[in-house]
Amino acid sequence: MKKFIAAGVVAALMAGVAPASAATQIDFWHAFTGRLGELLDEQVSKFNDSQSEYTVVATNKGNYSETLNAGIAAFRAGEQPDVLQVFEVGTATMMGAKGAIKPVYEVMAESGLPFDQSAYLAAVAGYYTTTDGQMLSLPYNSSTPVLYVNKDALKAAGLDPDMDLSTWDKVGTALDALKESGNKCPLTTAWQSWVHLENLSAYHNVPFATKDNGFAGVDTELSLNGDVQVKHIDTLGQWAKDGKFIYSGRRNEGGAPFRAGECALFTESSAGYAGVKKEATFDFDIRPLPYWSDVEGAPQNTIIGGASLWVMQGQTAEEYKGVAAFFNFLSSSAIQAKWHQDTGYLPITMAAYEETKASGYYDENPGTDIAIIQMTGKAPTADSKGLRLGSFDQIRGIIDEELEGVWNSSKSAKEALDSAAERGNELLRRFEQANR
């Protein structure tokens, strides 16, 4: 396969001089654009400049779904990259892709480089490990949802900009005042399934699916249509009908109107911080994701989104050594601390968190530690450690479609969630049959 960058080799041969050894090329396909893409390129450049044995070439392959599909197609054609960034809902798909991936723990063991899995945050690493704790992919960009607050919009509505918004009931009170004041976008969201069903379930310690949300077997069924989920979606549906919740799209389309100051409240990934910090001209706050106070045990803990880095099969031993060196670089405290501070993604190691804390960053940037506190404040339960479901990207598409029926008042919350469970279970059965 490809793989050697040999600038000046031809000229050297023509001159009768032995060429310098070429750097081994490591192909890295990812889904980042905008500010996150810039920061990723910065990391890659730092790694390339730090040594001369390997050159990482980072290539954007579209959004998360497109990048996953590009990686699968490339593997089938025998043209796969060394490293593929896959969002968290693709984890079960990658695990089920027989012969397509080389587990990270094997890559690191064969490299001889130091690798201590206990250094990684358990709440993050656990999502990407086997049942016996072996790391399959490297946690790279892990986030969790939080509430962004436009404090200027609250002031304009006659509200205390520091008002308590810890529960959905209190959020409802704020939305009433915002609507009455003429605000055209009191609340919007990004990633509606991830925030308002997947994390809602974990945060209230109720199952999203059976079999420990899929961790205990592929014979799992969706249970996203329970009482807590129906109540929450029904409330959002009523807010949508009243013009207090504005649906912006299935991914992070809600980010633009919030960053432009049009929306007052925004539920979004902690990694939205990079864009909000860069673009917002208003006073903003980061708050914990709200919860329903009448649910016993809430709040529990939220779960991660984002993506991990998977190593693909079919590469040379030297390429795998390069991948291991790159992964060690990405996991180093200095790189992780900067990544966390620049993006809002969680630091993947405790050392990076402690370094950030010691630097005074959290004191200078209030709210930037909420994501890690929200994730690690309580020990995860079977219902709150994450999701590992086959065909989950397609299931999310079904959920999105059903939720849109609630937002446009064509379906009740119960009808929509029952239908989502039924349709999603059909996909789960197909995945089970293919992965027995």
Coordinates of C-alpha atoms in Angstrom, one line a residue:
M1 CA 0.0 0.0 0.0
K2 CA 1.1 3.7 -0.6
K3 CA 2.8 4.9 2.5
F4 CA 6.0 6.5 2.0
I5 CA 6.7 10.2 1.7
A6 CA 10.0 10.6 0.0
A7 CA 10.4 14.2 -0.9
G8 CA 13.7 14.7 -2.8
V9 CA 14.3 11.0 -3.2
V10 CA 14.2 11.1 -7.0
A11 CA 16.6 14.1 -7.1
A12 CA 18.9 12.4 -4.7
L13 CA 19.0 9.2 -6.9
M14 CA 19.7 11.3 -10.0
A15 CA 22.6 13.0 -8.2
G16 CA 24.0 9.6 -7.3
V17 CA 23.5 10.3 -3.6
A18 CA 21.8 7.8 -1.2
P19 CA 18.5 9.3 -0.1
A20 CA 17.6 9.9 3.5
S21 CA 15.2 7.4 4.9
A22 CA 11.6 8.4 4.2
A23 CA 9.0 9.1 6.9
T24 CA 6.3 6.6 7.1
Q25 CA 2.9 8.1 6.3
I26 CA 0.0 7.6 8.7
D27 CA -3.4 8.3 7.1
F28 CA -6.0 9.7 9.5
W29 CA -9.6 10.2 8.3
H30 CA -11.8 12.5 10.4
A31 CA -15.1 14.4 10.6
F32 CA -14.0 17.8 11.9
T33 CA -14.5 21.1 10.1
G34 CA -14.5 24.7 11.3
R35 CA -12.7 25.5 14.5
L36 CA -12.4 21.9 15.6
G37 CA -10.8 21.1 12.3
E38 CA -8.3 23.8 12.8
L39 CA -7.4 22.6 16.3
L40 CA -7.0 19.0 15.0
D41 CA -4.7 20.2 12.2
E42 CA -2.7 22.0 14.9
Q43 CA -2.3 18.8 16.9
V44 CA -1.2 16.9 13.8
S45 CA 1.4 19.5 12.9
K46 CA 2.8 19.4 16.4
F47 CA 3.2 15.7 16.2
N48 CA 4.8 15.8 12.8
D49 CA 7.2 18.5 13.9
S50 CA 8.1 16.6 17.1
Q51 CA 9.8 13.7 15.2
S52 CA 11.0 12.7 11.8
E53 CA 10.0 9.0 11.6
Y54 CA 6.3 9.4 10.8
T55 CA 4.1 11.9 9.0
V56 CA 0.4 11.9 9.9
V57 CA -1.8 13.1 7.0
A58 CA -5.2 14.2 8.3
T59 CA -8.2 14.2 5.8
N60 CA -11.7 15.3 6.4
K61 CA -14.3 12.9 5.0
G62 CA -17.5 14.7 5.8
N63 CA -19.7 14.5 8.9
Y64 CA -19.6 11.6 11.3
S65 CA -21.9 9.4 9.3
E66 CA -20.1 10.2 6.1
T67 CA -16.7 9.5 7.6
L68 CA -17.9 6.1 9.0
N69 CA -19.4 5.1 5.6
A70 CA -16.2 6.3 3.8
G71 CA -14.1 4.1 6.1
I72 CA -16.3 1.0 5.6
A73 CA -16.2 1.5 1.8
A74 CA -12.4 2.0 1.8
F75 CA -11.9 -1.2 3.8
R76 CA -14.0 -3.2 1.3
A77 CA -11.9 -1.8 -1.5
G78 CA -8.6 -2.5 0.3
E79 CA -7.8 1.2 0.6
Q80 CA -8.5 1.9 4.3
P81 CA -6.7 4.6 6.2
D82 CA -4.5 3.7 9.3
V83 CA -6.8 5.6 11.7
L84 CA -10.5 6.3 11.4
Q85 CA -12.5 8.7 13.6
V86 CA -15.8 7.1 14.4
F87 CA -18.6 8.7 16.5
E88 CA -19.7 6.9 19.6
V89 CA -22.9 5.5 18.1
G90 CA -20.7 3.6 15.6
T91 CA -18.9 1.6 18.3
A92 CA -21.0 -1.5 18.0
T93 CA -20.8 -1.4 14.2
M94 CA -17.0 -1.2 14.4
M95 CA -16.9 -4.0 17.0
G96 CA -19.0 -6.2 14.7
A97 CA -16.8 -5.4 11.6
K98 CA -14.9 -8.7 11.6
G99 CA -11.4 -8.4 10.4
A100 CA -11.7 -4.6 9.8
I101 CA -10.1 -3.3 13.0
K102 CA -7.0 -3.9 15.0
P103 CA -7.7 -3.2 18.7
V104 CA -5.7 -0.4 20.3
Y105 CA -4.5 -2.6 23.1
E106 CA -2.8 -4.8 20.6
V107 CA -1.3 -1.9 18.6
M108 CA 0.2 -0.5 21.8
A109 CA 1.4 -3.8 23.2
E110 CA 3.2 -4.6 19.9
S111 CA 4.8 -1.1 19.7
G112 CA 6.6 -1.5 23.1
L113 CA 5.6 2.0 23.9
P114 CA 4.3 2.8 27.4
F115 CA 0.5 2.4 27.7
D116 CA -1.4 2.5 30.9
Q117 CA -5.2 2.1 30.5
S118 CA -5.8 3.1 34.1
A119 CA -4.6 6.6 33.3
Y120 CA -7.7 7.2 31.2
L121 CA -10.9 8.5 32.7
A122 CA -13.0 5.4 33.5
A123 CA -16.3 7.1 32.4
V124 CA -14.7 7.8 29.0
A125 CA -12.6 4.7 28.4
G126 CA -15.2 2.3 29.5
Y127 CA -17.3 3.1 26.5
Y128 CA -14.6 1.8 24.2
T129 CA -13.3 -1.3 26.0
T130 CA -14.2 -4.9 26.0
T131 CA -16.1 -6.5 29.0
D132 CA -12.7 -7.5 30.4
G133 CA -11.3 -3.9 30.2
Q134 CA -9.2 -4.1 27.0
M135 CA -9.2 -0.8 25.0
L136 CA -10.6 -1.3 21.5
S137 CA -10.3 2.3 20.3
L138 CA -8.6 5.4 21.6
P139 CA -11.0 8.0 23.3
Y140 CA -10.2 11.1 21.3
N141 CA -13.0 13.7 21.5
S142 CA -15.5 12.9 24.2
S143 CA -18.2 15.3 25.2
T144 CA -21.4 15.4 27.2
P145 CA -24.4 17.7 26.9
V146 CA -24.7 20.9 28.9
L147 CA -27.0 24.0 28.9
Y148 CA -25.7 27.2 27.3
V149 CA -27.3 30.3 28.6
N150 CA -27.5 33.7 26.9
K151 CA -27.4 35.9 30.0
D152 CA -28.2 39.1 28.0
A153 CA -31.4 37.4 26.7
L154 CA -32.4 36.6 30.3
K155 CA -31.8 40.2 31.4
A156 CA -33.9 41.5 28.5
A157 CA -36.8 39.3 29.6
G158 CA -36.5 40.8 33.1
L159 CA -35.0 37.6 34.6
D160 CA -32.0 37.3 36.9
P161 CA -29.2 36.2 34.5
D162 CA -27.9 33.9 37.3
M163 CA -31.3 32.3 38.0
D164 CA -31.4 28.6 38.9
L165 CA -32.0 26.6 35.8
S166 CA -31.1 23.2 37.3
T167 CA -34.4 21.5 36.6
W168 CA -36.7 21.4 33.6
D169 CA -39.5 23.0 35.7
K170 CA -37.3 26.0 36.4
V171 CA -36.4 26.1 32.7
G172 CA -40.1 26.2 31.9
T173 CA -40.5 29.2 34.1
A174 CA -37.7 31.0 32.3
L175 CA -39.2 30.1 28.9
D176 CA -42.6 31.6 29.9
A177 CA -40.9 34.9 30.7
L178 CA -38.8 34.8 27.6
K179 CA -41.8 34.1 25.3
E180 CA -43.8 36.9 27.0
S181 CA -41.0 39.4 26.5
G182 CA -41.0 38.7 22.7
N183 CA -38.0 36.4 22.4
K184 CA -38.4 34.5 19.2
C185 CA -36.2 31.5 20.3
P186 CA -36.4 30.8 24.0
L187 CA -34.9 27.3 23.7
T188 CA -33.3 25.3 20.9
T189 CA -31.1 22.2 20.9
A190 CA -28.5 20.2 19.0
W191 CA -28.5 16.5 18.6
Q192 CA -32.0 15.9 19.8
S193 CA -31.8 12.1 20.3
W194 CA -28.5 12.3 22.1
V195 CA -29.5 15.1 24.4
H196 CA -33.2 14.6 25.0
L197 CA -33.5 10.8 24.9
E198 CA -30.1 9.1 25.3
N199 CA -28.7 11.4 27.9
L200 CA -32.1 12.1 29.4
S201 CA -32.4 8.3 30.1
A202 CA -28.9 8.0 31.7
Y203 CA -29.3 11.2 33.7
H204 CA -32.5 9.8 35.2
N205 CA -31.1 6.3 35.6
V206 CA -33.7 4.7 33.4
P207 CA -32.9 2.3 30.6
F208 CA -32.7 3.4 27.0
A209 CA -32.5 -0.3 26.0
T210 CA -32.4 -3.7 27.6
K211 CA -29.3 -5.8 28.3
D212 CA -27.5 -2.9 30.0
N213 CA -28.2 -0.6 27.0
G214 CA -26.6 -3.2 24.7
F215 CA -23.4 -3.7 26.6
A216 CA -24.5 -7.2 27.8
G217 CA -25.5 -8.5 24.4
V218 CA -26.7 -7.9 20.9
D219 CA -30.1 -9.4 21.8
T220 CA -31.2 -6.0 23.2
E221 CA -34.5 -4.1 22.7
L222 CA -35.2 -0.4 22.9
S223 CA -37.0 0.9 26.0
L224 CA -36.8 4.6 25.2
N225 CA -40.6 4.9 25.4
G226 CA -40.8 4.7 29.2
D227 CA -42.7 7.1 31.5
V228 CA -39.7 9.5 32.0
Q229 CA -39.0 9.7 28.3
V230 CA -42.6 10.2 27.3
K231 CA -43.1 13.0 29.9
H232 CA -40.0 14.8 28.7
I233 CA -40.8 14.6 25.0
D234 CA -44.4 15.6 25.7
T235 CA -43.3 18.7 27.6
L236 CA -40.9 19.7 24.8
G237 CA -43.7 19.1 22.3
Q238 CA -46.0 21.4 24.2
W239 CA -43.2 24.0 24.3
A240 CA -42.8 23.7 20.6
K241 CA -46.5 24.2 20.0
D242 CA -46.3 27.4 22.2
G243 CA -43.2 28.8 20.4
K244 CA -41.0 28.3 23.4
F245 CA -38.9 25.4 21.9
I246 CA -37.6 26.0 18.4
Y247 CA -36.5 23.0 16.5
S248 CA -33.5 23.8 14.4
G249 CA -32.4 20.4 12.9
R250 CA -31.2 16.9 13.6
R251 CA -27.5 17.7 14.2
N252 CA -26.0 21.0 15.5
E253 CA -27.9 23.4 13.3
G254 CA -29.1 25.1 16.5
G255 CA -25.6 26.4 17.2
A256 CA -25.6 29.2 14.6
P257 CA -28.7 31.0 15.9
F258 CA -27.5 30.6 19.5
R259 CA -24.0 31.9 18.7
A260 CA -25.7 34.8 16.9
G261 CA -27.6 35.8 20.0
E262 CA -31.0 34.8 18.6
C263 CA -31.7 32.1 21.2
A264 CA -31.7 32.3 24.9
L265 CA -31.1 28.7 26.0
F266 CA -29.3 25.9 24.1
T267 CA -28.8 22.3 25.0
E268 CA -25.6 21.2 23.2
S269 CA -22.4 19.3 23.5
S270 CA -19.8 20.6 25.9
A271 CA -17.6 20.8 22.8
G272 CA -19.8 23.6 21.5
Y273 CA -17.8 25.8 23.8
A274 CA -15.1 26.3 21.1
G275 CA -17.6 27.9 18.7
V276 CA -19.5 29.8 21.3
K277 CA -16.4 31.3 22.8
K278 CA -15.1 32.3 19.4
E279 CA -18.4 33.8 18.0
A280 CA -20.7 35.0 20.8
T281 CA -20.8 38.7 21.4
F282 CA -23.1 38.3 24.4
D283 CA -22.5 37.3 28.0
F284 CA -23.0 33.5 28.2
D285 CA -22.9 30.8 30.9
I286 CA -22.4 27.1 30.9
R287 CA -24.8 25.2 33.2
P288 CA -25.4 21.5 34.0
L289 CA -28.0 19.7 31.9
P290 CA -31.4 20.2 33.6
Y291 CA -33.2 17.2 35.1
W292 CA -36.7 16.3 36.4
S293 CA -36.7 16.7 40.1
D294 CA -39.6 14.3 40.7
V295 CA -37.6 11.3 39.3
E296 CA -35.9 9.4 42.2
G297 CA -32.1 9.5 42.1
A298 CA -31.9 12.2 39.5
P299 CA -29.5 13.5 38.5
Q300 CA -27.4 10.4 38.0
N301 CA -24.7 11.0 35.4
T302 CA -24.7 12.0 31.7
I303 CA -23.0 9.9 29.0
I304 CA -20.4 10.7 26.4
G305 CA -20.8 11.7 22.8
G306 CA -18.0 12.6 20.4
A307 CA -15.8 10.0 18.8
S308 CA -12.9 7.6 19.2
L309 CA -10.0 6.6 17.0
W310 CA -10.1 3.1 15.5
V311 CA -7.0 1.5 14.0
M312 CA -7.7 -0.4 10.7
Q313 CA -6.4 -3.8 9.8
G314 CA -4.1 -4.4 6.8
Q315 CA -1.3 -2.0 7.6
T316 CA 2.5 -2.5 7.9
A317 CA 4.2 -3.1 11.2
E318 CA 6.0 0.3 10.8
E319 CA 2.7 2.0 10.3
Y320 CA 1.3 0.5 13.4
K321 CA 4.3 1.8 15.3
G322 CA 3.6 5.2 14.0
V323 CA 0.0 5.0 15.0
A324 CA 1.1 4.0 18.6
A325 CA 3.5 7.0 18.7
F326 CA 0.7 9.3 17.5
F327 CA -1.7 7.9 20.1
N328 CA 0.8 8.4 22.9
F329 CA 1.3 12.0 21.7
L330 CA -2.5 12.6 21.7
S331 CA -2.8 11.2 25.2
S332 CA 0.0 13.2 26.8
S333 CA -1.1 15.6 29.5
A334 CA 0.0 18.8 27.8
I335 CA -1.7 18.0 24.5
Q336 CA -4.9 16.7 26.3
A337 CA -5.1 19.7 28.6
K338 CA -4.8 22.2 25.7
W339 CA -7.4 20.2 23.7
H340 CA -9.8 20.2 26.6
Q341 CA -9.4 23.9 27.2
D342 CA -9.6 24.9 23.5
T343 CA -12.6 22.7 22.6
G344 CA -14.7 21.9 25.7
Y345 CA -14.2 18.2 25.1
L346 CA -13.4 16.2 28.2
P347 CA -9.8 15.5 29.1
I348 CA -9.3 11.8 28.4
T349 CA -6.8 11.4 31.3
M350 CA -7.0 12.4 34.9
A351 CA -3.5 13.9 34.6
A352 CA -4.8 16.3 32.0
Y353 CA -7.8 17.3 34.2
E354 CA -5.5 17.9 37.2
E355 CA -3.1 19.9 35.0
T356 CA -6.0 22.1 33.8
K357 CA -7.3 22.5 37.3
A358 CA -3.9 23.4 38.7
S359 CA -3.4 26.1 36.0
G360 CA -6.4 28.0 37.3
Y361 CA -8.3 27.5 34.0
Y362 CA -11.5 26.5 35.6
D363 CA -11.5 29.5 38.0
E364 CA -10.9 31.9 35.0
N365 CA -13.5 30.2 32.8
P366 CA -16.5 29.3 35.0
G367 CA -18.5 26.4 33.8
T368 CA -15.8 24.6 31.8
D369 CA -15.5 21.9 34.4
I370 CA -19.2 21.1 34.5
A371 CA -19.0 18.4 31.8
I372 CA -16.4 16.4 33.7
I373 CA -18.2 16.9 37.1
Q374 CA -21.5 15.9 35.5
M375 CA -19.9 12.7 34.0
T376 CA -17.9 11.6 37.0
G377 CA -19.9 12.9 40.0
K378 CA -21.6 9.5 40.5
A379 CA -20.4 6.0 39.7
P380 CA -22.2 4.9 36.4
T381 CA -24.9 2.3 36.7
A382 CA -26.0 -0.3 34.1
D383 CA -28.4 2.3 32.8
S384 CA -26.0 5.2 32.8
K385 CA -22.6 4.0 31.5
G386 CA -23.5 4.5 27.9
L387 CA -25.0 2.8 24.8
R388 CA -23.7 0.1 22.6
L389 CA -26.3 -0.6 20.0
G390 CA -26.0 -2.0 16.5
S391 CA -27.1 0.1 13.5
F392 CA -27.4 3.0 15.9
D393 CA -26.8 5.7 13.4
Q394 CA -29.8 4.4 11.4
I395 CA -31.9 4.1 14.6
R396 CA -31.1 7.7 15.4
G397 CA -32.5 8.6 12.0
I398 CA -35.7 6.9 13.0
I399 CA -35.8 8.7 16.3
D400 CA -35.2 12.0 14.6
E401 CA -38.1 11.4 12.2
E402 CA -40.5 10.4 15.0
L403 CA -39.5 13.4 17.2
E404 CA -40.2 15.7 14.3
G405 CA -43.7 14.4 14.3
V406 CA -44.0 15.6 17.9
W407 CA -42.6 19.0 17.2
N408 CA -45.0 19.6 14.3
S409 CA -47.9 18.3 16.4
S410 CA -48.7 15.4 14.1
K411 CA -48.0 12.8 16.7
S412 CA -48.2 12.5 20.5
A413 CA -45.0 11.8 22.4
K414 CA -46.2 8.3 23.3
E415 CA -47.1 7.5 19.7
A416 CA -43.8 8.7 18.4
L417 CA -41.6 6.9 21.0
D418 CA -43.6 3.7 20.7
S419 CA -43.1 3.8 16.9
A420 CA -39.4 4.6 17.3
A421 CA -38.9 1.6 19.6
E422 CA -40.8 -0.7 17.2
R423 CA -39.0 0.4 14.1
G424 CA -35.6 0.5 15.9
N425 CA -36.1 -3.0 17.2
E426 CA -36.4 -4.3 13.6
L427 CA -32.9 -3.0 12.9
L428 CA -31.6 -4.4 16.1
R429 CA -32.9 -7.9 15.2
R430 CA -31.1 -7.7 11.8
F431 CA -27.9 -6.6 13.5
E432 CA -28.3 -9.5 16.0
Q433 CA -28.7 -12.0 13.2
A434 CA -25.6 -10.7 11.4
N435 CA -23.5 -10.8 14.6
R436 CA -24.4 -14.0 16.4

